[in-house]
Coordinates of C-alpha atoms and ligand atoms in Angstrom, one line a residue:
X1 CA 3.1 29.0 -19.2
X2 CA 3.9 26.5 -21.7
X3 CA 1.4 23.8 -20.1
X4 CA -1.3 26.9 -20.3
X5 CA -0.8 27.5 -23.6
X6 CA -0.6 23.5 -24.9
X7 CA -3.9 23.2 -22.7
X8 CA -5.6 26.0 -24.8
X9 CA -4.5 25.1 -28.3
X10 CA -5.4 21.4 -27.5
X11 CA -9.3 21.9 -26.9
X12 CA -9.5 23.8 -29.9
X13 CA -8.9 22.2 -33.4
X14 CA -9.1 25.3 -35.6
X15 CA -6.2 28.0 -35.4
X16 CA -6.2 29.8 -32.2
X17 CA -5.1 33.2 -32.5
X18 CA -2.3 35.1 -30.4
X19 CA -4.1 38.2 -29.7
X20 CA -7.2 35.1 -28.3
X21 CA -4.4 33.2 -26.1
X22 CA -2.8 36.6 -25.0
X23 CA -6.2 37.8 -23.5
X24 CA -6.8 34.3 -22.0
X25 CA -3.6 33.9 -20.6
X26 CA -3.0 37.5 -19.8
X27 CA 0.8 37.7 -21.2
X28 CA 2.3 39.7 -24.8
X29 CA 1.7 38.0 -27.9
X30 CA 5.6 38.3 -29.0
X31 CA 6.0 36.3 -25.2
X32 CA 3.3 33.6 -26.8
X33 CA 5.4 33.2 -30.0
X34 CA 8.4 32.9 -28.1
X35 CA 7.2 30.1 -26.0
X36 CA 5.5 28.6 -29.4
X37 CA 8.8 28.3 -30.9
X38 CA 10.4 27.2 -27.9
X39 CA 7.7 24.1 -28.1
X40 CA 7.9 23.9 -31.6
X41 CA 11.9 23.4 -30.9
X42 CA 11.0 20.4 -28.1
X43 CA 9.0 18.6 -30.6
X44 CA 6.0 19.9 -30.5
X45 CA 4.1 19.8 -34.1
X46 CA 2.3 23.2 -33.5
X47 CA 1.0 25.3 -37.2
X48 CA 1.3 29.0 -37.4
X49 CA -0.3 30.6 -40.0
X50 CA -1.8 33.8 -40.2
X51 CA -5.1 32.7 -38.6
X52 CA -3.1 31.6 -35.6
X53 CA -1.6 28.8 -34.1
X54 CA -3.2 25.1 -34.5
X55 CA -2.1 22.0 -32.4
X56 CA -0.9 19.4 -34.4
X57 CA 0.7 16.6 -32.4
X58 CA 3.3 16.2 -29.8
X59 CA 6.6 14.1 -28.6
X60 CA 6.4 11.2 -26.0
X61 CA 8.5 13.3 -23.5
X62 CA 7.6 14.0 -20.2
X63 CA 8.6 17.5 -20.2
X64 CA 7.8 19.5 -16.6
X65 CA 4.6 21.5 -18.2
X66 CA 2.9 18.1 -19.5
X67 CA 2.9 17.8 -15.1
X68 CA 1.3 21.1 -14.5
X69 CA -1.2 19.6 -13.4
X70 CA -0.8 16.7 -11.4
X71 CA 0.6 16.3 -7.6
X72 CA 4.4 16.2 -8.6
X73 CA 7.4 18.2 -9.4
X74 CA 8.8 17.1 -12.2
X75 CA 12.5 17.2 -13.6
X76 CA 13.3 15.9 -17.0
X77 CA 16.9 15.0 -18.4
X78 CA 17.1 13.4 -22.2
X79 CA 20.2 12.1 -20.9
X80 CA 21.5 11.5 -17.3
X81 CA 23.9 8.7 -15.6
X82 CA 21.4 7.6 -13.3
X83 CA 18.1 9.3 -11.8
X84 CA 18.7 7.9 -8.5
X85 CA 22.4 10.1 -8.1
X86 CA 20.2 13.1 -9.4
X87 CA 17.7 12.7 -7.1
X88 CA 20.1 12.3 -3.8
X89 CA 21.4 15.2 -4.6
X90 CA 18.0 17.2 -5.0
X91 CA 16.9 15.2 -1.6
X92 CA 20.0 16.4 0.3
X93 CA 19.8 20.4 -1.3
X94 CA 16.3 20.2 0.0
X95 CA 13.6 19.7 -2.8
X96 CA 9.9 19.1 -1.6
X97 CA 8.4 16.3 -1.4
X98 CA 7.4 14.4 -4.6
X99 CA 9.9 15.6 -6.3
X100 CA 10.4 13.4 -9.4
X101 CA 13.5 13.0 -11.9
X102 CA 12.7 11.5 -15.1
X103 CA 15.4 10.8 -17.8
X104 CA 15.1 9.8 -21.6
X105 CA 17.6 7.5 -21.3
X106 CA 20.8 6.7 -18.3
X107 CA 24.2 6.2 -19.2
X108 CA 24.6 4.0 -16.2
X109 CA 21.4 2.8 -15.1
X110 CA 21.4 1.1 -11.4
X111 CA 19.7 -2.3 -10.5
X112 CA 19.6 -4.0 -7.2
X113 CA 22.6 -5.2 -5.9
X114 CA 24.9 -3.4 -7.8
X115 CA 23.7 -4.4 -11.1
X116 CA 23.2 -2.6 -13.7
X117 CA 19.6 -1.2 -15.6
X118 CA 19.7 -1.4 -18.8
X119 CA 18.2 2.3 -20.1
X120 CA 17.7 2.4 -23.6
X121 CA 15.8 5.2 -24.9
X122 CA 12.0 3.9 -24.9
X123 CA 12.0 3.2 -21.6
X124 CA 10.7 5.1 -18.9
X125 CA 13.0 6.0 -16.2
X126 CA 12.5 7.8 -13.0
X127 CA 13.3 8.3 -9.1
X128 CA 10.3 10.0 -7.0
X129 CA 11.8 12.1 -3.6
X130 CA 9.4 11.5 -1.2
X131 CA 9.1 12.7 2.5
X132 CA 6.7 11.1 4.3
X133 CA 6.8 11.5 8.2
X134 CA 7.1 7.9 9.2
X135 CA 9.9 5.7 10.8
X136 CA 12.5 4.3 8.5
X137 CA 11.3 1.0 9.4
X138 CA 8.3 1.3 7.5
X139 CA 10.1 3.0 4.3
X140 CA 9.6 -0.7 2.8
X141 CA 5.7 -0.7 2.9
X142 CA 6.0 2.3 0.9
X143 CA 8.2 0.5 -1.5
X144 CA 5.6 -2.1 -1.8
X145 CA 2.8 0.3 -2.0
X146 CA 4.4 2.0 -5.3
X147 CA 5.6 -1.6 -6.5
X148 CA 1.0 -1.9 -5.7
X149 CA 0.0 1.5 -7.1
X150 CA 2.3 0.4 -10.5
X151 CA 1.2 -3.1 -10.8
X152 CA -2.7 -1.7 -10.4
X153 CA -2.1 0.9 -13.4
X154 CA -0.7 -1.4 -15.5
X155 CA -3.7 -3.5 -15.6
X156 CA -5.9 -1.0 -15.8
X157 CA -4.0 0.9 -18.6
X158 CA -3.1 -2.1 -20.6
X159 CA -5.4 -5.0 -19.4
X160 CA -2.8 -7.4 -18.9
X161 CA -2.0 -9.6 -16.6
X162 CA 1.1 -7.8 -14.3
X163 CA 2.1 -9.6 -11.2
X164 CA 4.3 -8.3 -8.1
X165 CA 7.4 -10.5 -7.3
X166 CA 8.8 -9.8 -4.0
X167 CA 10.1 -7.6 -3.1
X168 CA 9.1 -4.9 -6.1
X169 CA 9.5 -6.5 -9.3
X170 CA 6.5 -6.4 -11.6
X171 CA 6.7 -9.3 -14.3
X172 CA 3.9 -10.6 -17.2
X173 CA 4.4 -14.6 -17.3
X174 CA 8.0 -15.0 -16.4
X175 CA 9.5 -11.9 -17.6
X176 CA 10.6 -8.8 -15.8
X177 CA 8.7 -5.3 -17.0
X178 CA 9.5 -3.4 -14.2
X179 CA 12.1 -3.0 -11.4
X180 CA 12.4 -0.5 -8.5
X181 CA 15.8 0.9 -6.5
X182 CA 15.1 2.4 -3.0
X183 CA 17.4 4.6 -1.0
X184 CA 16.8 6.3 2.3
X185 CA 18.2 9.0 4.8
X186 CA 16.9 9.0 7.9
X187 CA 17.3 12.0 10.8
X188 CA 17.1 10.3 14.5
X189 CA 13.3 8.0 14.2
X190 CA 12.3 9.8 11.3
X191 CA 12.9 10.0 7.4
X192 CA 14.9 12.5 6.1
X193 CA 13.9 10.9 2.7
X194 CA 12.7 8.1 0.8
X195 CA 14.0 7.7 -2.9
X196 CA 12.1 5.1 -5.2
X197 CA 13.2 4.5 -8.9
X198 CA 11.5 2.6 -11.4
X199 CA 12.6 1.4 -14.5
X200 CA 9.7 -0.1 -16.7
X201 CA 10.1 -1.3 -20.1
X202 CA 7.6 0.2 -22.6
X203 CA 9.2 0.8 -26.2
X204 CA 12.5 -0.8 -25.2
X205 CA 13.5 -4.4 -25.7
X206 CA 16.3 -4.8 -23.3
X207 CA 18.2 -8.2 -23.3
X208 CA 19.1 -8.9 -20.0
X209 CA 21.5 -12.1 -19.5
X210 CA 19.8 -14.8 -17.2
X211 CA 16.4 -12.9 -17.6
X212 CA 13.5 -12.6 -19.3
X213 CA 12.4 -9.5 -20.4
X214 CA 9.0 -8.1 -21.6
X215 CA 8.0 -4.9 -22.5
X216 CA 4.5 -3.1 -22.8
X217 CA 5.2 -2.3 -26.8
X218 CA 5.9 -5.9 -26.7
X219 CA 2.8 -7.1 -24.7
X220 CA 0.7 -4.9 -26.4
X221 CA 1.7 -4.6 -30.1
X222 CA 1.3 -0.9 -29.4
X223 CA 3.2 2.2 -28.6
X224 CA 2.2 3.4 -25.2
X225 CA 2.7 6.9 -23.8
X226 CA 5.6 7.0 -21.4
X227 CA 4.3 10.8 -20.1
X228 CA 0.9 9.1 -19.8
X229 CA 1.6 6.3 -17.9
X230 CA 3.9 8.6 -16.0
X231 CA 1.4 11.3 -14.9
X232 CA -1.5 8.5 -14.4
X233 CA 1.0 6.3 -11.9
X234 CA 2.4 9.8 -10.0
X235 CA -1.5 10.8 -9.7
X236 CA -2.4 7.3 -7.9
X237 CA 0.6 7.2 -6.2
X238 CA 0.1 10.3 -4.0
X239 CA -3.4 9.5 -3.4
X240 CA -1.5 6.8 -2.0
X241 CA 0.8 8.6 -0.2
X242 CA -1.8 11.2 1.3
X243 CA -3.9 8.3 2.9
X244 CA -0.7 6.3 3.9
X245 CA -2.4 2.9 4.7
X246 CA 0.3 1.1 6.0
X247 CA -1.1 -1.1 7.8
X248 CA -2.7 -3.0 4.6
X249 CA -0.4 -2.6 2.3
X250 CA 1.2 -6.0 2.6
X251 CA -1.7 -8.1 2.3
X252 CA -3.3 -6.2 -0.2
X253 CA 0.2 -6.6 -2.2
X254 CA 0.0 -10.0 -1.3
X255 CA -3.5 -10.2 -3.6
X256 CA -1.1 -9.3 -6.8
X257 CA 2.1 -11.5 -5.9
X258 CA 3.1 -14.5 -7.9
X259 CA 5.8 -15.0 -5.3
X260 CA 4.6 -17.1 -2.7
X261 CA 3.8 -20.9 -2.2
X262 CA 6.4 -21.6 -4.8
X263 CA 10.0 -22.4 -5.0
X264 CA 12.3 -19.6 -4.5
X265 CA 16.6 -18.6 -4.8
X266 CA 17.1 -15.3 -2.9
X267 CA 20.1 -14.1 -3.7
X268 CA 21.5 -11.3 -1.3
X269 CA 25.1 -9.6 -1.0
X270 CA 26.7 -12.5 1.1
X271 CA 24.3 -15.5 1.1
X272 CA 21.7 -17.3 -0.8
X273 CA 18.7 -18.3 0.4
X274 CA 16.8 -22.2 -1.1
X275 CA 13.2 -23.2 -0.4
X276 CA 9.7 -22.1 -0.4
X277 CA 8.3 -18.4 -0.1
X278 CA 5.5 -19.0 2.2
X279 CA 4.7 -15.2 3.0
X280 CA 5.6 -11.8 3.4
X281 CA 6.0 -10.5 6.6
X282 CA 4.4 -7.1 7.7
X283 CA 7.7 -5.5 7.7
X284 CA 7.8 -6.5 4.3
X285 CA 10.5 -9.4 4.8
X286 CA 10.1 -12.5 3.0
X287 CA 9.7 -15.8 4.6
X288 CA 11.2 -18.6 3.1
X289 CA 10.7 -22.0 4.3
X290 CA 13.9 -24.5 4.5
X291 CA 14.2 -27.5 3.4
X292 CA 14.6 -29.1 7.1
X293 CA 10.8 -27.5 8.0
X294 CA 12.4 -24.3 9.4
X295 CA 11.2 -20.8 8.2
X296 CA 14.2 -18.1 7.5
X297 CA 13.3 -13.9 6.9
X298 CA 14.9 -12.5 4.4
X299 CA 15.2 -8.7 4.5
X300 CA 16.5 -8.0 1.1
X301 CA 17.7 -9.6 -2.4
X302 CA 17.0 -11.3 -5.8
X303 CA 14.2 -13.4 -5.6
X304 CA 14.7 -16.1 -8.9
X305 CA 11.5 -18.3 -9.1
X306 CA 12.9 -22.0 -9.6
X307 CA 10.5 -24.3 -11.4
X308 CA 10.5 -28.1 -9.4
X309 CA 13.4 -29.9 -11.0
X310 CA 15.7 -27.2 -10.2
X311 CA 14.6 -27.1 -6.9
X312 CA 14.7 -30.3 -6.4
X313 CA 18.9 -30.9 -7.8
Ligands
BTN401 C1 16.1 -3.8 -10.2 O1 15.1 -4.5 -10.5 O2 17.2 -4.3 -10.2 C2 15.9 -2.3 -9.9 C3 15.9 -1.5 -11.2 C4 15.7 0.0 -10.9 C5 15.9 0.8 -12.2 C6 15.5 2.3 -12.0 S1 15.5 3.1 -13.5 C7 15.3 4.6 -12.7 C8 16.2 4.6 -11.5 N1 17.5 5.0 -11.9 C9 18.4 4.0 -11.8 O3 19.6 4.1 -12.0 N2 17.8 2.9 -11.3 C10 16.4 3.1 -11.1

């Protein structure tokens, strides 16, 4: 209801009266001012006077209703540890598919390999449950499709020049905007589910030590929309997810990486791997080649791009 009743004072400018949105919306005006006040108290600059109620602005929070809309479920938190422990346990209860937890800001924010993600508010933070019936072996084209999807609305959005580094990072230059966390379940040969978090930085400068960081407020000298960019991404993303085209997801990917033919570190749980990323396997791996001549997969890690002279010590 709150979504209906944004929607209707938004295409009108003047006052909109509550006997006008009661008729249209077919609930009591004392139900209408309830919900009013209830936006009002979100953040919501909406004035009520006695010709009515007149939309005056609104927060960047990606409250459920601002996703009436769209192809997801949406769950906000202002606060929460991490979305990814959230979502596992909305994926194990049983939600539906593209179900998505979003979070102001996490009080312990999770990176690859156990690091951590820094969440300051002014970031945007999620985790999307999906369900797709497929194999677990091919959960990691998903990952790259979403790491595709992101990079591809990041251009479009902000007209700047995102690249994919493997396996889902998305970085302007040399510094990281964007990193993505996935977790799966799988029952016998198919996928109970598929978790995928993203962390991208858009009014948050977080200093990261050993990285470069960039943000979209910082790229762009704006403030973008975290609920925009949020709503836009989920709405390619399951057009994405409806078509499922596996099967070219890796070398179109490969058209937006600034990964390969260059020298690579991957740094894994036990080992590190030292040479040049010459592709990216259909499953997704990446293939390094050695310094002897032979080629080594790697199937997961921290992919540090080493400029010559560090390569070559
Ligand atoms: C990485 O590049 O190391 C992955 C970062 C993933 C961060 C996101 S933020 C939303 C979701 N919740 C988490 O705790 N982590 C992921």
């Amino acid at each position: 209801m709150k979504g209906s009743i944004l929607k209707l004072l938004k295409a009108q400018p003047e006052a909109l009266s509550g006997e006008v949105i009661s008729k249209e919306l077919g609930i009591s005006r004392v139900s209408i001012w309830k919900h009013i006040r209830k936006l009002q108290e979100c953040g919501y600059q909406i004035d009520a006077s006695p010709k009515g109620y007149r939309f005056c602005g609104d927060p960047d929070i990606p409250y459920p209703w601002e996703f009436d809309e769209g192809p997801a479920t949406v769950h906000y938190f202002k606060v929460a540890d991490s979305t990814m422990e959230i979502a596992r346990e909305k994926a194990r209860s049983g939600c539906p598919d593209f179900t998505v937890v979003v979070a102001g800001r996490q009080r312990s924010g999770r990176g690859r390999l156990d690091r951590p993600w820094s969440s300051e508010e002014g970031g945007l933070y999620f985790t999307m449950v999906l369900r797709p019936p497929v194999p677990p072996a091919l959960s990691p084209r998903i990952s790259f499709g979403a790491s595709l999807v992101l990079v591809k609305v990041l251009r479009g959005m902000f007209g700047i020049q995102a690249e994919v580094k493997w396996p889902n990072d998305i970085l302007v230059g040399d510094g990281k905007l964007s990193g993505m966390l996935s977790e799966m379940e799988a029952d016998s040969d198919r996928l109970s589910y598929l978790n995928i978090g993203i962390g991208l930085n858009v009014n948050n400068a977080p200093s990261v030590e050993g990285q470069q960081t960039v943000s979209l407020a910082g790229l762009t000298g704006k403030r973008p929309i975290k609920k925009k960019i949020l709503a836009h991404f989920l709405s390619k993303f399951s057009i994405f997810m409806e078509e499922l085209p596996l099967d070219r997801v890796i070398s179109e990917w490969k058209r937006y990486t600034s990964t390969l033919n260059r020298p690579v570190r991957v740094v894994t749980y036990n080992d590190t791997t030292v040479g040049i990323a010459e592709d990216v396997a259909d499953d997704g791996t990446l293939v390094v080649r050695l310094d002897d001549g032979s080629t080594r997969k790697v199937v997961y890690g921290d992919c540090f791009y080493q400029n010559k002279q560090e390569f070559d010590v």
